[in-house]
Amino acid sequence: MINEKVENVLNAQINKEFYSAYLYLAMSAYFDEIGLYGFANWTKVQAREEVDHGMILFDYIIDRNGTVNLQQIDMPEKSFENPLQVFNKIYEHERSVTESIECVASMSEEECDMATRNFINWYIAEQVEEESNVMDVISKLKMFADDKTALYLYDKELKEREYKAHSYKL
Ligand code: OFO
């Protein structure tokens, strides 16, 4: 059985992960519209990873004999200005997800739920990777500035990103 407070924050986290997927899909559609198909691919792959993040939490609650409580997913924003602005937004968003994951960790500690505390370590490490990947894109976009050729070549590189299913099992 899982502690009720911990169960609530895990359910809220499922919602945040699915919202992340929606947000990345909105960004992917934007990139597709402006012809940056590599950026569209990168954000679409990320959306699939976010669904995995949500599903891992879903399965974990069930494994602990808890109750999954799915909540309404907010509508993501859909108007964007340029690639750098989008990636700055992504960074801001991922920072807020990191904070939220850290709150799950501290709630599980407060409630002496060491199984969840241990489980959530996977997400803490994943957030380090996500923030770092986003910062990498931001640095390159800043370096290219208005160089369209560099952007074109980088877009081709981002087209190579492939989806790999994420999984976690107790
Ligand atoms: Fe699920 O890590 Fe991004 O939001």
PDB file of C-alpha atoms and ligand atoms in Angstrom:
ATOM      1  CA  MET A   1       0.000   0.000   0.000  1.00  0.00           C
ATOM      2  CA  ILE A   2       1.206   3.500  -0.682  1.00  0.00           C
ATOM      3  CA  ASN A   3       1.008   6.524   1.584  1.00  0.00           C
ATOM      4  CA  GLU A   4      -1.851   8.836   0.501  1.00  0.00           C
ATOM      5  CA  LYS A   5       0.210  12.029   0.343  1.00  0.00           C
ATOM      6  CA  VAL A   6       2.874  10.304  -1.737  1.00  0.00           C
ATOM      7  CA  GLU A   7       0.188   8.804  -3.977  1.00  0.00           C
ATOM      8  CA  ASN A   8      -1.235  12.297  -4.574  1.00  0.00           C
ATOM      9  CA  VAL A   9       2.100  13.809  -5.615  1.00  0.00           C
ATOM     10  CA  LEU A  10       2.812  10.838  -7.881  1.00  0.00           C
ATOM     11  CA  ASN A  11      -0.583  11.279  -9.553  1.00  0.00           C
ATOM     12  CA  ALA A  12       0.100  14.999  -9.981  1.00  0.00           C
ATOM     13  CA  GLN A  13       3.451  14.080 -11.520  1.00  0.00           C
ATOM     14  CA  ILE A  14       1.744  11.803 -14.083  1.00  0.00           C
ATOM     15  CA  ASN A  15      -0.283  14.826 -15.180  1.00  0.00           C
ATOM     16  CA  LYS A  16       2.888  16.950 -15.501  1.00  0.00           C
ATOM     17  CA  GLU A  17       4.598  14.324 -17.633  1.00  0.00           C
ATOM     18  CA  PHE A  18       1.625  14.057 -19.997  1.00  0.00           C
ATOM     19  CA  TYR A  19       1.421  17.842 -20.153  1.00  0.00           C
ATOM     20  CA  SER A  20       5.115  17.834 -21.105  1.00  0.00           C
ATOM     21  CA  ALA A  21       4.291  15.453 -23.959  1.00  0.00           C
ATOM     22  CA  TYR A  22       1.549  17.846 -25.147  1.00  0.00           C
ATOM     23  CA  LEU A  23       3.902  20.812 -24.931  1.00  0.00           C
ATOM     24  CA  TYR A  24       6.608  19.062 -26.950  1.00  0.00           C
ATOM     25  CA  LEU A  25       4.030  18.013 -29.539  1.00  0.00           C
ATOM     26  CA  ALA A  26       2.853  21.630 -29.898  1.00  0.00           C
ATOM     27  CA  MET A  27       6.483  22.638 -30.412  1.00  0.00           C
ATOM     28  CA  SER A  28       7.007  19.835 -32.911  1.00  0.00           C
ATOM     29  CA  ALA A  29       4.010  21.056 -34.931  1.00  0.00           C
ATOM     30  CA  TYR A  30       5.467  24.582 -34.904  1.00  0.00           C
ATOM     31  CA  PHE A  31       8.853  23.371 -36.175  1.00  0.00           C
ATOM     32  CA  ASP A  32       7.166  21.326 -38.852  1.00  0.00           C
ATOM     33  CA  GLU A  33       5.243  24.417 -39.993  1.00  0.00           C
ATOM     34  CA  ILE A  34       8.420  26.479 -40.367  1.00  0.00           C
ATOM     35  CA  GLY A  35      10.267  23.683 -42.181  1.00  0.00           C
ATOM     36  CA  LEU A  36      12.716  22.720 -39.433  1.00  0.00           C
ATOM     37  CA  TYR A  37      12.012  19.004 -39.684  1.00  0.00           C
ATOM     38  CA  GLY A  38      14.973  17.952 -37.537  1.00  0.00           C
ATOM     39  CA  PHE A  39      13.778  20.157 -34.664  1.00  0.00           C
ATOM     40  CA  ALA A  40      10.273  18.763 -35.259  1.00  0.00           C
ATOM     41  CA  ASN A  41      11.696  15.247 -34.945  1.00  0.00           C
ATOM     42  CA  TRP A  42      13.677  16.076 -31.783  1.00  0.00           C
ATOM     43  CA  THR A  43      10.647  17.492 -29.988  1.00  0.00           C
ATOM     44  CA  LYS A  44       8.394  14.653 -31.192  1.00  0.00           C
ATOM     45  CA  VAL A  45      10.850  12.041 -29.858  1.00  0.00           C
ATOM     46  CA  GLN A  46      10.920  13.982 -26.583  1.00  0.00           C
ATOM     47  CA  ALA A  47       7.108  13.888 -26.437  1.00  0.00           C
ATOM     48  CA  ARG A  48       7.233  10.085 -26.662  1.00  0.00           C
ATOM     49  CA  GLU A  49       9.777   9.984 -23.837  1.00  0.00           C
ATOM     50  CA  GLU A  50       7.469  12.124 -21.726  1.00  0.00           C
ATOM     51  CA  VAL A  51       4.641   9.638 -22.269  1.00  0.00           C
ATOM     52  CA  ASP A  52       7.037   6.936 -21.025  1.00  0.00           C
ATOM     53  CA  HIS A  53       7.786   9.042 -17.940  1.00  0.00           C
ATOM     54  CA  GLY A  54       4.056   9.273 -17.238  1.00  0.00           C
ATOM     55  CA  MET A  55       3.526   5.554 -17.829  1.00  0.00           C
ATOM     56  CA  ILE A  56       6.381   4.538 -15.520  1.00  0.00           C
ATOM     57  CA  LEU A  57       4.694   6.496 -12.709  1.00  0.00           C
ATOM     58  CA  PHE A  58       1.344   4.943 -13.667  1.00  0.00           C
ATOM     59  CA  ASP A  59       2.774   1.402 -13.437  1.00  0.00           C
ATOM     60  CA  TYR A  60       4.590   2.194 -10.211  1.00  0.00           C
ATOM     61  CA  ILE A  61       1.391   3.348  -8.456  1.00  0.00           C
ATOM     62  CA  ILE A  62      -0.315   0.135  -9.573  1.00  0.00           C
ATOM     63  CA  ASP A  63       2.654  -1.989  -8.437  1.00  0.00           C
ATOM     64  CA  ARG A  64       2.285  -0.406  -4.995  1.00  0.00           C
ATOM     65  CA  ASN A  65      -1.444  -1.191  -4.890  1.00  0.00           C
ATOM     66  CA  GLY A  66      -2.237   2.485  -5.081  1.00  0.00           C
ATOM     67  CA  THR A  67      -4.951   4.296  -7.040  1.00  0.00           C
ATOM     68  CA  VAL A  68      -4.186   5.989 -10.323  1.00  0.00           C
ATOM     69  CA  ASN A  69      -6.094   9.239 -10.494  1.00  0.00           C
ATOM     70  CA  LEU A  70      -5.817  10.766 -13.966  1.00  0.00           C
ATOM     71  CA  GLN A  71      -6.487  14.479 -14.136  1.00  0.00           C
ATOM     72  CA  GLN A  72      -7.293  16.895 -16.931  1.00  0.00           C
ATOM     73  CA  ILE A  73      -4.304  17.887 -19.061  1.00  0.00           C
ATOM     74  CA  ASP A  74      -3.874  21.625 -19.686  1.00  0.00           C
ATOM     75  CA  MET A  75      -3.773  22.970 -23.229  1.00  0.00           C
ATOM     76  CA  PRO A  76      -0.179  23.777 -24.220  1.00  0.00           C
ATOM     77  CA  GLU A  77       0.696  27.120 -25.750  1.00  0.00           C
ATOM     78  CA  LYS A  78       0.888  27.038 -29.512  1.00  0.00           C
ATOM     79  CA  SER A  79       2.438  30.248 -30.758  1.00  0.00           C
ATOM     80  CA  PHE A  80       6.177  30.410 -30.802  1.00  0.00           C
ATOM     81  CA  GLU A  81       8.662  32.945 -32.171  1.00  0.00           C
ATOM     82  CA  ASN A  82      11.854  31.152 -33.144  1.00  0.00           C
ATOM     83  CA  PRO A  83      13.935  28.065 -32.227  1.00  0.00           C
ATOM     84  CA  LEU A  84      15.903  29.808 -29.471  1.00  0.00           C
ATOM     85  CA  GLN A  85      12.745  31.114 -27.831  1.00  0.00           C
ATOM     86  CA  VAL A  86      11.250  27.590 -27.944  1.00  0.00           C
ATOM     87  CA  PHE A  87      14.330  26.029 -26.348  1.00  0.00           C
ATOM     88  CA  ASN A  88      14.475  28.690 -23.660  1.00  0.00           C
ATOM     89  CA  LYS A  89      10.886  27.779 -22.861  1.00  0.00           C
ATOM     90  CA  ILE A  90      11.813  24.103 -22.798  1.00  0.00           C
ATOM     91  CA  TYR A  91      14.613  24.808 -20.353  1.00  0.00           C
ATOM     92  CA  GLU A  92      12.290  26.795 -18.094  1.00  0.00           C
ATOM     93  CA  HIS A  93       9.725  24.003 -18.291  1.00  0.00           C
ATOM     94  CA  GLU A  94      12.242  21.259 -17.503  1.00  0.00           C
ATOM     95  CA  ARG A  95      13.514  23.250 -14.531  1.00  0.00           C
ATOM     96  CA  SER A  96       9.980  23.306 -13.144  1.00  0.00           C
ATOM     97  CA  VAL A  97       9.662  19.550 -13.722  1.00  0.00           C
ATOM     98  CA  THR A  98      12.955  19.013 -11.877  1.00  0.00           C
ATOM     99  CA  GLU A  99      11.623  20.998  -8.913  1.00  0.00           C
ATOM    100  CA  SER A 100       8.469  18.960  -8.942  1.00  0.00           C
ATOM    101  CA  ILE A 101      10.425  15.681  -8.956  1.00  0.00           C
ATOM    102  CA  GLU A 102      12.528  16.967  -6.058  1.00  0.00           C
ATOM    103  CA  CYS A 103       9.318  17.653  -4.142  1.00  0.00           C
ATOM    104  CA  VAL A 104       8.208  14.047  -4.736  1.00  0.00           C
ATOM    105  CA  ALA A 105      11.576  12.938  -3.334  1.00  0.00           C
ATOM    106  CA  SER A 106      11.300  15.099  -0.248  1.00  0.00           C
ATOM    107  CA  MET A 107       7.633  14.139   0.336  1.00  0.00           C
ATOM    108  CA  SER A 108       8.565  10.440   0.218  1.00  0.00           C
ATOM    109  CA  GLU A 109      11.316  11.062   2.733  1.00  0.00           C
ATOM    110  CA  GLU A 110       9.000  12.969   5.041  1.00  0.00           C
ATOM    111  CA  GLU A 111       6.498  10.132   4.868  1.00  0.00           C
ATOM    112  CA  CYS A 112       9.227   7.489   5.330  1.00  0.00           C
ATOM    113  CA  ASP A 113       8.299   5.869   2.008  1.00  0.00           C
ATOM    114  CA  MET A 114      11.741   4.614   1.038  1.00  0.00           C
ATOM    115  CA  ALA A 115      10.492   2.580  -1.935  1.00  0.00           C
ATOM    116  CA  THR A 116       9.253   5.755  -3.612  1.00  0.00           C
ATOM    117  CA  ARG A 117      12.345   7.651  -2.524  1.00  0.00           C
ATOM    118  CA  ASN A 118      14.434   5.008  -4.247  1.00  0.00           C
ATOM    119  CA  PHE A 119      12.141   4.864  -7.309  1.00  0.00           C
ATOM    120  CA  ILE A 120      12.261   8.613  -7.855  1.00  0.00           C
ATOM    121  CA  ASN A 121      16.056   8.597  -8.160  1.00  0.00           C
ATOM    122  CA  TRP A 122      15.619   7.427 -11.741  1.00  0.00           C
ATOM    123  CA  TYR A 123      13.698  10.662 -12.469  1.00  0.00           C
ATOM    124  CA  ILE A 124      16.268  12.822 -10.701  1.00  0.00           C
ATOM    125  CA  ALA A 125      18.997  11.420 -12.966  1.00  0.00           C
ATOM    126  CA  GLU A 126      16.745  11.733 -16.022  1.00  0.00           C
ATOM    127  CA  GLN A 127      16.157  15.430 -15.283  1.00  0.00           C
ATOM    128  CA  VAL A 128      19.916  16.078 -15.134  1.00  0.00           C
ATOM    129  CA  GLU A 129      20.190  14.565 -18.606  1.00  0.00           C
ATOM    130  CA  GLU A 130      17.201  16.463 -19.972  1.00  0.00           C
ATOM    131  CA  GLU A 131      18.384  19.841 -18.716  1.00  0.00           C
ATOM    132  CA  SER A 132      21.826  19.179 -20.097  1.00  0.00           C
ATOM    133  CA  ASN A 133      20.479  18.149 -23.542  1.00  0.00           C
ATOM    134  CA  VAL A 134      18.395  21.306 -23.726  1.00  0.00           C
ATOM    135  CA  MET A 135      21.298  23.512 -22.685  1.00  0.00           C
ATOM    136  CA  ASP A 136      23.361  21.921 -25.414  1.00  0.00           C
ATOM    137  CA  VAL A 137      20.814  22.936 -28.056  1.00  0.00           C
ATOM    138  CA  ILE A 138      20.541  26.448 -26.574  1.00  0.00           C
ATOM    139  CA  SER A 139      24.326  26.940 -26.676  1.00  0.00           C
ATOM    140  CA  LYS A 140      24.446  25.924 -30.319  1.00  0.00           C
ATOM    141  CA  LEU A 141      21.517  28.142 -31.285  1.00  0.00           C
ATOM    142  CA  LYS A 142      23.202  31.087 -29.582  1.00  0.00           C
ATOM    143  CA  MET A 143      26.459  30.334 -31.350  1.00  0.00           C
ATOM    144  CA  PHE A 144      24.768  30.157 -34.779  1.00  0.00           C
ATOM    145  CA  ALA A 145      22.873  33.429 -34.213  1.00  0.00           C
ATOM    146  CA  ASP A 146      21.592  34.407 -37.688  1.00  0.00           C
ATOM    147  CA  ASP A 147      23.680  31.894 -39.619  1.00  0.00           C
ATOM    148  CA  LYS A 148      21.001  30.054 -41.629  1.00  0.00           C
ATOM    149  CA  THR A 149      23.433  27.531 -43.099  1.00  0.00           C
ATOM    150  CA  ALA A 150      24.534  26.439 -39.641  1.00  0.00           C
ATOM    151  CA  LEU A 151      20.892  26.151 -38.597  1.00  0.00           C
ATOM    152  CA  TYR A 152      20.110  24.081 -41.684  1.00  0.00           C
ATOM    153  CA  LEU A 153      22.989  21.680 -40.930  1.00  0.00           C
ATOM    154  CA  TYR A 154      22.075  21.428 -37.261  1.00  0.00           C
ATOM    155  CA  ASP A 155      18.476  20.698 -38.210  1.00  0.00           C
ATOM    156  CA  LYS A 156      19.735  17.737 -40.242  1.00  0.00           C
ATOM    157  CA  GLU A 157      21.630  16.492 -37.188  1.00  0.00           C
ATOM    158  CA  LEU A 158      18.547  16.699 -34.968  1.00  0.00           C
ATOM    159  CA  LYS A 159      16.661  14.589 -37.518  1.00  0.00           C
ATOM    160  CA  GLU A 160      18.850  11.669 -36.425  1.00  0.00           C
ATOM    161  CA  ARG A 161      17.463  11.528 -32.892  1.00  0.00           C
ATOM    162  CA  GLU A 162      15.689   8.214 -32.408  1.00  0.00           C
ATOM    163  CA  TYR A 163      13.090   7.228 -29.867  1.00  0.00           C
ATOM    164  CA  LYS A 164      14.181   4.604 -27.368  1.00  0.00           C
ATOM    165  CA  ALA A 165      11.568   3.313 -24.977  1.00  0.00           C
ATOM    166  CA  HIS A 166      12.241   4.189 -21.355  1.00  0.00           C
ATOM    167  CA  SER A 167      11.366   1.650 -18.738  1.00  0.00           C
ATOM    168  CA  TYR A 168      11.835   1.116 -15.060  1.00  0.00           C
ATOM    169  CA  LYS A 169      10.997  -1.933 -13.024  1.00  0.00           C
ATOM    170  CA  LEU A 170      11.188  -2.402  -9.285  1.00  0.00           C
TER     171      LEU A 170
HETATM  172 FE1  OFO B   1       9.633  14.038 -17.997  1.00  0.00          FE
HETATM  173  O1  OFO B   1      11.085  15.037 -18.187  1.00  0.00           O
HETATM  174 FE2  OFO B   1      10.795  16.406 -19.355  1.00  0.00          FE
HETATM  175  O2  OFO B   1       9.301  17.123 -18.685  1.00  0.00           O
END
